[in-house]
Tab-separated table of N, CA, C and O in Angstrom:
chain	number	residue	atom	x	y	z
A	1	THR	N	-8.503	1.248	7.480
A	1	THR	CA	-9.024	2.575	7.668
A	1	THR	C	-8.004	3.475	8.359
A	1	THR	O	-7.847	4.620	7.991
A	2	ARG	N	-7.307	2.938	9.358
A	2	ARG	CA	-6.334	3.757	10.077
A	2	ARG	C	-5.231	4.246	9.150
A	2	ARG	O	-4.853	5.416	9.186
A	3	LEU	N	-4.717	3.350	8.303
A	3	LEU	CA	-3.667	3.763	7.372
A	3	LEU	C	-4.194	4.809	6.400
A	3	LEU	O	-3.541	5.809	6.134
A	4	ARG	N	-5.383	4.590	5.888
A	4	ARG	CA	-5.984	5.553	4.952
A	4	ARG	C	-6.102	6.924	5.604
A	4	ARG	O	-5.728	7.941	5.025
A	5	LEU	N	-6.597	6.953	6.825
A	5	LEU	CA	-6.742	8.233	7.523
A	5	LEU	C	-5.390	8.850	7.838
A	5	LEU	O	-5.214	10.070	7.747
A	6	SER	N	-4.423	8.024	8.194
A	6	SER	CA	-3.076	8.539	8.466
A	6	SER	C	-2.468	9.163	7.217
A	6	SER	O	-1.879	10.243	7.275
A	7	LEU	N	-2.602	8.477	6.089
A	7	LEU	CA	-2.067	9.006	4.838
A	7	LEU	C	-2.786	10.284	4.421
A	7	LEU	O	-2.166	11.229	3.947
A	8	ARG	N	-4.088	10.322	4.619
A	8	ARG	CA	-4.862	11.499	4.221
A	8	ARG	C	-4.600	12.700	5.115
A	8	ARG	O	-4.904	13.826	4.749
A	9	SER	N	-4.012	12.476	6.289
A	9	SER	CA	-3.774	13.566	7.238
A	9	SER	C	-2.743	14.571	6.730
A	9	SER	O	-2.685	15.700	7.198
A	10	GLY	N	-1.914	14.142	5.782
A	10	GLY	CA	-0.904	15.049	5.253
A	10	GLY	C	0.413	14.980	5.991
A	10	GLY	O	1.301	15.796	5.766
A	11	GLY	N	0.573	13.991	6.861
A	11	GLY	CA	1.833	13.816	7.579
A	11	GLY	C	2.569	12.587	7.079
A	11	GLY	O	2.018	11.766	6.351
A	12	VAL	N	3.823	12.460	7.480
A	12	VAL	CA	4.610	11.283	7.142
A	12	VAL	C	4.107	10.117	7.996
A	12	VAL	O	3.831	10.280	9.186
A	13	VAL	N	3.969	8.949	7.387
A	13	VAL	CA	3.469	7.778	8.098
A	13	VAL	C	4.631	6.827	8.374
A	13	VAL	O	5.349	6.421	7.457
A	14	PHE	N	4.803	6.484	9.629
A	14	PHE	CA	5.813	5.528	10.064
A	14	PHE	C	5.105	4.228	10.430
A	14	PHE	O	3.992	4.254	10.943
A	15	GLN	N	5.765	3.102	10.162
A	15	GLN	CA	5.156	1.813	10.475
A	15	GLN	C	6.233	0.881	11.019
A	15	GLN	O	7.307	0.751	10.432
A	16	HIS	N	5.917	0.234	12.151
A	16	HIS	CA	6.867	-0.705	12.734
A	16	HIS	C	7.140	-1.827	11.742
A	16	HIS	O	6.254	-2.247	11.000
A	17	ILE	N	8.349	-2.322	11.732
A	17	ILE	CA	8.788	-3.316	10.739
A	17	ILE	C	7.923	-4.574	10.743
A	17	ILE	O	7.686	-5.164	9.699
A	18	ARG	N	7.401	-4.974	11.893
A	18	ARG	CA	6.522	-6.156	11.925
A	18	ARG	C	5.270	-5.914	11.101
A	18	ARG	O	4.849	-6.763	10.339
A	19	SER	N	4.676	-4.760	11.276
A	19	SER	CA	3.490	-4.417	10.485
A	19	SER	C	3.868	-4.163	9.037
A	19	SER	O	3.085	-4.401	8.128
A	20	PHE	N	5.066	-3.668	8.830
A	20	PHE	CA	5.546	-3.353	7.487
A	20	PHE	C	5.650	-4.608	6.632
A	20	PHE	O	5.473	-4.561	5.429
A	21	ASP	N	5.912	-5.753	7.269
A	21	ASP	CA	6.051	-7.003	6.530
A	21	ASP	C	4.720	-7.617	6.119
A	21	ASP	O	4.670	-8.456	5.245
A	22	SER	N	3.621	-7.220	6.761
A	22	SER	CA	2.325	-7.770	6.376
A	22	SER	C	1.871	-7.114	5.080
A	22	SER	O	2.290	-6.018	4.748
A	23	LEU	N	1.016	-7.807	4.383
A	23	LEU	CA	0.615	-7.302	3.063
A	23	LEU	C	-0.873	-6.996	2.991
A	23	LEU	O	-1.699	-7.794	3.390
A	24	GLN	N	-1.188	-5.848	2.487
A	24	GLN	CA	-2.525	-5.471	2.077
A	24	GLN	C	-2.429	-5.264	0.572
A	24	GLN	O	-1.343	-5.232	0.021
A	25	PHE	N	-3.532	-5.071	-0.099
A	25	PHE	CA	-3.470	-4.970	-1.554
A	25	PHE	C	-2.693	-3.757	-2.030
A	25	PHE	O	-2.148	-3.753	-3.114
A	26	TYR	N	-2.593	-2.726	-1.227
A	26	TYR	CA	-1.921	-1.509	-1.640
A	26	TYR	C	-0.502	-1.402	-1.106
A	26	TYR	O	0.222	-0.487	-1.442
A	27	ASP	N	-0.099	-2.324	-0.237
A	27	ASP	CA	1.178	-2.198	0.463
A	27	ASP	C	2.393	-2.115	-0.452
A	27	ASP	O	3.281	-1.312	-0.214
A	28	LEU	N	2.464	-2.970	-1.465
A	28	LEU	CA	3.666	-2.982	-2.301
A	28	LEU	C	3.892	-1.637	-2.979
A	28	LEU	O	5.023	-1.152	-3.050
A	29	LEU	N	2.820	-1.034	-3.459
A	29	LEU	CA	2.958	0.281	-4.095
A	29	LEU	C	3.509	1.313	-3.122
A	29	LEU	O	4.428	2.062	-3.437
A	30	LEU	N	2.949	1.342	-1.933
A	30	LEU	CA	3.379	2.329	-0.937
A	30	LEU	C	4.798	2.067	-0.456
A	30	LEU	O	5.586	2.977	-0.270
A	31	LYS	N	5.129	0.810	-0.250
A	31	LYS	CA	6.440	0.469	0.289
A	31	LYS	C	7.542	0.628	-0.755
A	31	LYS	O	8.618	1.120	-0.445
A	32	ARG	N	7.265	0.244	-1.983
A	32	ARG	CA	8.268	0.422	-3.040
A	32	ARG	C	8.528	1.899	-3.309
A	32	ARG	O	9.648	2.294	-3.622
A	33	ALA	N	7.490	2.690	-3.193
A	33	ALA	CA	7.640	4.124	-3.427
A	33	ALA	C	8.243	4.832	-2.215
A	33	ALA	O	8.607	5.995	-2.297
A	34	GLY	N	8.357	4.131	-1.108
A	34	GLY	CA	8.933	4.721	0.086
A	34	GLY	C	8.005	5.676	0.799
A	34	GLY	O	8.443	6.509	1.587
A	35	VAL	N	6.707	5.567	0.541
A	35	VAL	CA	5.741	6.471	1.152
A	35	VAL	C	5.550	6.148	2.635
A	35	VAL	O	5.348	7.039	3.444
A	36	ILE	N	5.608	4.874	2.988
A	36	ILE	CA	5.526	4.467	4.390
A	36	ILE	C	6.952	4.226	4.868
A	36	ILE	O	7.706	3.488	4.258
A	37	VAL	N	7.312	4.848	5.980
A	37	VAL	CA	8.675	4.750	6.509
A	37	VAL	C	8.720	3.670	7.590
A	37	VAL	O	8.088	3.823	8.631
A	38	PRO	N	9.457	2.576	7.347
A	38	PRO	CA	9.536	1.516	8.359
A	38	PRO	C	10.558	1.863	9.436
A	38	PRO	O	11.529	2.570	9.187
A	39	PHE	N	10.325	1.341	10.640
A	39	PHE	CA	11.311	1.498	11.709
A	39	PHE	C	11.349	0.215	12.536
A	39	PHE	O	10.351	-0.498	12.635
A	40	ALA	N	12.514	-0.091	13.105
A	40	ALA	CA	12.712	-1.337	13.844
A	40	ALA	C	12.423	-1.194	15.336
A	40	ALA	O	11.891	-2.100	15.962
A	41	ASP	N	12.819	-0.056	15.907
A	41	ASP	CA	12.624	0.157	17.341
A	41	ASP	C	12.568	1.659	17.600
A	41	ASP	O	12.653	2.469	16.673
A	42	ALA	N	12.430	2.028	18.863
A	42	ALA	CA	12.290	3.446	19.211
A	42	ALA	C	13.499	4.270	18.778
A	42	ALA	O	13.361	5.401	18.312
A	43	SER	N	14.673	3.704	18.897
A	43	SER	CA	15.895	4.400	18.507
A	43	SER	C	15.904	4.665	16.997
A	43	SER	O	16.236	5.762	16.549
A	44	ASP	N	15.531	3.663	16.234
A	44	ASP	CA	15.466	3.796	14.776
A	44	ASP	C	14.417	4.833	14.386
A	44	ASP	O	14.649	5.669	13.506
A	45	LEU	N	13.269	4.798	15.055
A	45	LEU	CA	12.211	5.773	14.784
A	45	LEU	C	12.711	7.192	15.063
A	45	LEU	O	12.510	8.102	14.251
A	46	ALA	N	13.393	7.379	16.181
A	46	ALA	CA	13.915	8.703	16.536
A	46	ALA	C	14.897	9.211	15.483
A	46	ALA	O	14.870	10.393	15.111
A	47	LYS	N	15.750	8.323	14.978
A	47	LYS	CA	16.708	8.709	13.938
A	47	LYS	C	15.997	9.155	12.670
A	47	LYS	O	16.368	10.154	12.044
A	48	LYS	N	14.974	8.403	12.293
A	48	LYS	CA	14.260	8.726	11.053
A	48	LYS	C	13.452	10.013	11.196
A	48	LYS	O	13.396	10.822	10.262
A	49	VAL	N	12.848	10.214	12.344
A	49	VAL	CA	12.121	11.460	12.584
A	49	VAL	C	13.092	12.637	12.538
A	49	VAL	O	12.827	13.659	11.899
A	50	SER	N	14.236	12.487	13.186
A	50	SER	CA	15.250	13.547	13.204
A	50	SER	C	15.730	13.862	11.793
A	50	SER	O	15.861	15.037	11.414
A	51	TRP	N	15.978	12.833	10.996
A	51	TRP	CA	16.447	13.041	9.626
A	51	TRP	C	15.389	13.810	8.825
A	51	TRP	O	15.709	14.749	8.093
A	52	LEU	N	14.129	13.394	8.959
A	52	LEU	CA	13.066	14.064	8.211
A	52	LEU	C	12.879	15.510	8.668
A	52	LEU	O	12.553	16.381	7.854
A	53	GLN	N	13.093	15.772	9.948
A	53	GLN	CA	12.995	17.149	10.432
A	53	GLN	C	14.080	18.023	9.807
A	53	GLN	O	13.862	19.203	9.547
A	54	LYS	N	15.242	17.440	9.550
A	54	LYS	CA	16.342	18.183	8.933
A	54	LYS	C	16.165	18.312	7.422
A	54	LYS	O	16.828	19.128	6.785
A	55	HIS	N	15.309	17.492	6.856
A	55	HIS	CA	15.067	17.486	5.406
A	55	HIS	C	13.576	17.724	5.162
A	55	HIS	O	12.856	16.855	4.668
A	56	ASP	N	13.152	18.905	5.506
A	56	ASP	CA	11.735	19.249	5.494
A	56	ASP	C	11.102	19.134	4.111
A	56	ASP	O	9.967	18.671	3.975
A	57	GLN	N	11.813	19.542	3.074
A	57	GLN	CA	11.245	19.446	1.718
A	57	GLN	C	10.966	17.996	1.338
A	57	GLN	O	9.930	17.691	0.756
A	58	PHE	N	11.898	17.111	1.671
A	58	PHE	CA	11.693	15.688	1.380
A	58	PHE	C	10.495	15.159	2.162
A	58	PHE	O	9.657	14.442	1.617
A	59	ALA	N	10.404	15.509	3.438
A	59	ALA	CA	9.287	15.055	4.278
A	59	ALA	C	7.952	15.547	3.721
A	59	ALA	O	6.969	14.805	3.696
A	60	THR	N	7.927	16.772	3.247
A	60	THR	CA	6.702	17.333	2.672
A	60	THR	C	6.290	16.567	1.419
A	60	THR	O	5.121	16.236	1.242
A	61	LYS	N	7.255	16.261	0.556
A	61	LYS	CA	6.959	15.494	-0.665
A	61	LYS	C	6.482	14.087	-0.327
A	61	LYS	O	5.574	13.557	-0.965
A	62	LEU	N	7.091	13.482	0.676
A	62	LEU	CA	6.713	12.138	1.113
A	62	LEU	C	5.274	12.132	1.625
A	62	LEU	O	4.464	11.278	1.234
A	63	ALA	N	4.954	13.084	2.474
A	63	ALA	CA	3.602	13.182	3.022
A	63	ALA	C	2.589	13.466	1.911
A	63	ALA	O	1.500	12.885	1.892
A	64	TRP	N	2.962	14.333	0.978
A	64	TRP	CA	2.071	14.672	-0.134
A	64	TRP	C	1.797	13.442	-1.009
A	64	TRP	O	0.673	13.215	-1.436
A	65	ALA	N	2.828	12.642	-1.250
A	65	ALA	CA	2.652	11.426	-2.061
A	65	ALA	C	1.702	10.456	-1.369
A	65	ALA	O	0.846	9.848	-2.013
A	66	GLY	N	1.834	10.307	-0.069
A	66	GLY	CA	0.928	9.438	0.677
A	66	GLY	C	-0.497	9.942	0.637
A	66	GLY	O	-1.451	9.171	0.465
A	67	GLN	N	-0.643	11.237	0.775
A	67	GLN	CA	-1.975	11.845	0.743
A	67	GLN	C	-2.628	11.666	-0.626
A	67	GLN	O	-3.801	11.309	-0.732
A	68	ARG	N	-1.865	11.885	-1.673
A	68	ARG	CA	-2.382	11.684	-3.041
A	68	ARG	C	-2.815	10.247	-3.262
A	68	ARG	O	-3.861	9.978	-3.851
A	69	PHE	N	-1.965	9.297	-2.814
A	69	PHE	CA	-2.297	7.879	-2.975
A	69	PHE	C	-3.595	7.550	-2.248
A	69	PHE	O	-4.478	6.887	-2.796
A	70	ALA	N	-3.717	7.987	-1.007
A	70	ALA	CA	-4.917	7.688	-0.225
A	70	ALA	C	-6.157	8.284	-0.869
A	70	ALA	O	-7.200	7.620	-0.959
A	71	ASN	N	-6.053	9.514	-1.333
A	71	ASN	CA	-7.209	10.167	-1.948
A	71	ASN	C	-7.623	9.508	-3.256
A	71	ASN	O	-8.791	9.478	-3.610
A	72	ALA	N	-6.653	8.972	-3.983
A	72	ALA	CA	-6.949	8.362	-5.288
A	72	ALA	C	-7.267	6.871	-5.201
A	72	ALA	O	-8.125	6.381	-5.928
A	73	CYS	N	-6.579	6.157	-4.319
A	73	CYS	CA	-6.649	4.691	-4.350
A	73	CYS	C	-7.313	4.044	-3.139
A	73	CYS	O	-7.668	2.877	-3.195
A	74	LEU	N	-7.444	4.758	-2.050
A	74	LEU	CA	-8.010	4.146	-0.853
A	74	LEU	C	-9.401	4.680	-0.538
A	74	LEU	O	-9.812	4.750	0.610
A	75	THR	N	-10.114	5.023	-1.586
A	75	THR	CA	-11.507	5.432	-1.396
A	75	THR	C	-12.358	4.170	-1.247
A	75	THR	O	-11.939	3.068	-1.622
A	76	THR	N	-13.536	4.323	-0.729
A	76	THR	CA	-14.451	3.196	-0.579
A	76	THR	C	-14.716	2.551	-1.939
A	76	THR	O	-14.713	1.324	-2.067
A	77	GLU	N	-14.891	3.378	-2.959
A	77	GLU	CA	-15.182	2.859	-4.298
A	77	GLU	C	-14.016	2.049	-4.851
A	77	GLU	O	-14.212	0.985	-5.443
A	78	SER	N	-12.786	2.548	-4.685
A	78	SER	CA	-11.643	1.818	-5.240
A	78	SER	C	-11.395	0.516	-4.485
A	78	SER	O	-11.028	-0.493	-5.092
A	79	ILE	N	-11.615	0.497	-3.195
A	79	ILE	CA	-11.459	-0.737	-2.421
A	79	ILE	C	-12.536	-1.738	-2.821
A	79	ILE	O	-12.260	-2.921	-3.011
A	80	ASP	N	-13.780	-1.258	-2.992
A	80	ASP	CA	-14.861	-2.138	-3.445
A	80	ASP	C	-14.546	-2.739	-4.814
A	80	ASP	O	-14.769	-3.927	-5.045
A	81	LYS	N	-14.018	-1.917	-5.718
A	81	LYS	CA	-13.670	-2.397	-7.063
A	81	LYS	C	-12.568	-3.449	-6.990
A	81	LYS	O	-12.620	-4.473	-7.675
A	82	PHE	N	-11.554	-3.202	-6.145
A	82	PHE	CA	-10.485	-4.170	-5.977
A	82	PHE	C	-11.043	-5.500	-5.480
A	82	PHE	O	-10.698	-6.567	-6.002
A	83	LEU	N	-11.912	-5.453	-4.474
A	83	LEU	CA	-12.481	-6.685	-3.919
A	83	LEU	C	-13.340	-7.414	-4.948
A	83	LEU	O	-13.320	-8.644	-5.028
A	84	GLU	N	-14.079	-6.660	-5.753
A	84	GLU	CA	-14.894	-7.258	-6.811
A	84	GLU	C	-14.010	-8.020	-7.806
A	84	GLU	O	-14.303	-9.158	-8.168
A	85	ILE	N	-12.938	-7.393	-8.253
A	85	ILE	CA	-12.020	-8.032	-9.205
A	85	ILE	C	-11.360	-9.257	-8.575
A	85	ILE	O	-11.255	-10.316	-9.201
A	86	LEU	N	-10.933	-9.121	-7.322
A	86	LEU	CA	-10.301	-10.242	-6.625
A	86	LEU	C	-11.249	-11.426	-6.520
A	86	LEU	O	-10.864	-12.570	-6.805
A	87	LEU	N	-12.486	-11.187	-6.137
A	87	LEU	CA	-13.454	-12.278	-6.008
A	87	LEU	C	-13.747	-12.935	-7.358
A	87	LEU	O	-13.890	-14.162	-7.440
A	88	LYS	N	-13.818	-12.147	-8.416
A	88	LYS	CA	-14.030	-12.715	-9.753
A	88	LYS	C	-12.864	-13.609	-10.157
A	88	LYS	O	-13.044	-14.679	-10.726
A	89	ARG	N	-11.650	-13.163	-9.842
A	89	ARG	CA	-10.468	-13.967	-10.178
A	89	ARG	C	-10.416	-15.246	-9.365
A	89	ARG	O	-10.072	-16.308	-9.886
A	90	LEU	N	-10.775	-15.163	-8.102
A	90	LEU	CA	-10.801	-16.365	-7.263
A	90	LEU	C	-11.858	-17.345	-7.756
A	90	LEU	O	-11.627	-18.556	-7.788
A	91	ALA	N	-13.012	-16.841	-8.152
A	91	ALA	CA	-14.069	-17.698	-8.694
A	91	ALA	C	-13.603	-18.366	-9.984
A	91	ALA	O	-13.853	-19.553	-10.202
A	92	ALA	N	-12.910	-17.615	-10.839
A	92	ALA	CA	-12.402	-18.178	-12.095
A	92	ALA	C	-11.382	-19.274	-11.810
A	92	ALA	O	-11.360	-20.305	-12.492
A	93	LEU	N	-10.546	-19.079	-10.815
A	93	LEU	CA	-9.565	-20.103	-10.453
A	93	LEU	C	-10.255	-21.365	-9.976
A	93	LEU	O	-9.881	-22.474	-10.343
A	94	GLN	N	-11.273	-21.194	-9.164
A	94	GLN	CA	-11.990	-22.341	-8.625
A	94	GLN	C	-12.712	-23.096	-9.744
A	94	GLN	O	-12.710	-24.314	-9.782
A	95	GLN	N	-13.301	-22.389	-10.680
A	95	GLN	CA	-14.028	-23.014	-11.777
A	95	GLN	C	-13.102	-23.709	-12.760
A	95	GLN	O	-13.445	-24.725	-13.336
A	96	SER	N	-11.898	-23.155	-12.934
A	96	SER	CA	-10.993	-23.715	-13.938
A	96	SER	C	-10.311	-24.989	-13.455
A	96	SER	O	-9.800	-25.749	-14.267
A	97	GLY	N	-10.292	-25.235	-12.166
A	97	GLY	CA	-9.679	-26.448	-11.639
A	97	GLY	C	-8.237	-26.580	-12.054
A	97	GLY	O	-7.360	-25.908	-11.545
A	98	GLY	N	-7.957	-27.425	-13.031
A	98	GLY	CA	-6.583	-27.679	-13.454
A	98	GLY	C	-6.159	-26.884	-14.669
A	98	GLY	O	-5.222	-27.266	-15.358
A	99	ALA	N	-6.831	-25.798	-14.965
A	99	ALA	CA	-6.485	-25.013	-16.149
A	99	ALA	C	-5.078	-24.449	-16.038
A	99	ALA	O	-4.570	-24.198	-14.954
A	100	SER	N	-4.467	-24.270	-17.186
A	100	SER	CA	-3.116	-23.710	-17.191
A	100	SER	C	-3.152	-22.242	-16.795
A	100	SER	O	-4.200	-21.599	-16.816
A	101	ARG	N	-2.021	-21.730	-16.471
A	101	ARG	CA	-1.917	-20.328	-16.057
A	101	ARG	C	-2.391	-19.388	-17.162
A	101	ARG	O	-3.084	-18.411	-16.903
A	102	MET	N	-2.015	-19.666	-18.391
A	102	MET	CA	-2.437	-18.812	-19.505
A	102	MET	C	-3.952	-18.871	-19.702
A	102	MET	O	-4.585	-17.859	-19.979
A	103	GLU	N	-4.538	-20.047	-19.550
A	103	GLU	CA	-5.984	-20.165	-19.694
A	103	GLU	C	-6.698	-19.359	-18.617
A	103	GLU	O	-7.692	-18.689	-18.881
A	104	ARG	N	-6.189	-19.420	-17.387
A	104	ARG	CA	-6.793	-18.660	-16.293
A	104	ARG	C	-6.648	-17.168	-16.541
A	104	ARG	O	-7.570	-16.397	-16.293
A	105	ARG	N	-5.512	-16.742	-17.058
A	105	ARG	CA	-5.291	-15.315	-17.315
A	105	ARG	C	-6.314	-14.816	-18.340
A	105	ARG	O	-6.854	-13.733	-18.213
A	106	ARG	N	-6.582	-15.615	-19.387
A	106	ARG	CA	-7.561	-15.206	-20.392
A	106	ARG	C	-8.945	-15.060	-19.767
A	106	ARG	O	-9.719	-14.198	-20.147
A	107	GLU	N	-9.290	-15.920	-18.791
A	107	GLU	CA	-10.578	-15.834	-18.140
A	107	GLU	C	-10.721	-14.547	-17.353
A	107	GLU	O	-11.816	-14.019	-17.185
A	108	TRP	N	-9.637	-14.035	-16.830
A	108	TRP	CA	-9.679	-12.831	-15.999
A	108	TRP	C	-9.908	-11.591	-16.819
A	108	TRP	O	-10.379	-10.585	-16.321
A	109	GLU	N	-9.525	-11.620	-18.047
A	109	GLU	CA	-9.600	-10.416	-18.879
A	109	GLU	C	-10.963	-10.217	-19.483
A	109	GLU	O	-11.814	-10.953	-19.526
């Protein structure tokens, strides 16, 4: 919820590298797109904030991309749908036991 609200705020979101390494279902999309800015320590954070202040147009686009993602993908409905699909896939895996990867993939579709 905190990340969703941060992204929806319209500002650039910074995340400490330890938290950046953890995975949520949406993390890879945000991190690959560079929407969440990782930092290692206070000095690194200060450098990145300073750079973004000097490159206001880039910072605005970055914040806008995060806001769009949150509004489209981090709604209660989209999270519920993701969890529903995940649980169905986990159930299919459990039921298939030793099924091959291709057989399991067909069950998911």
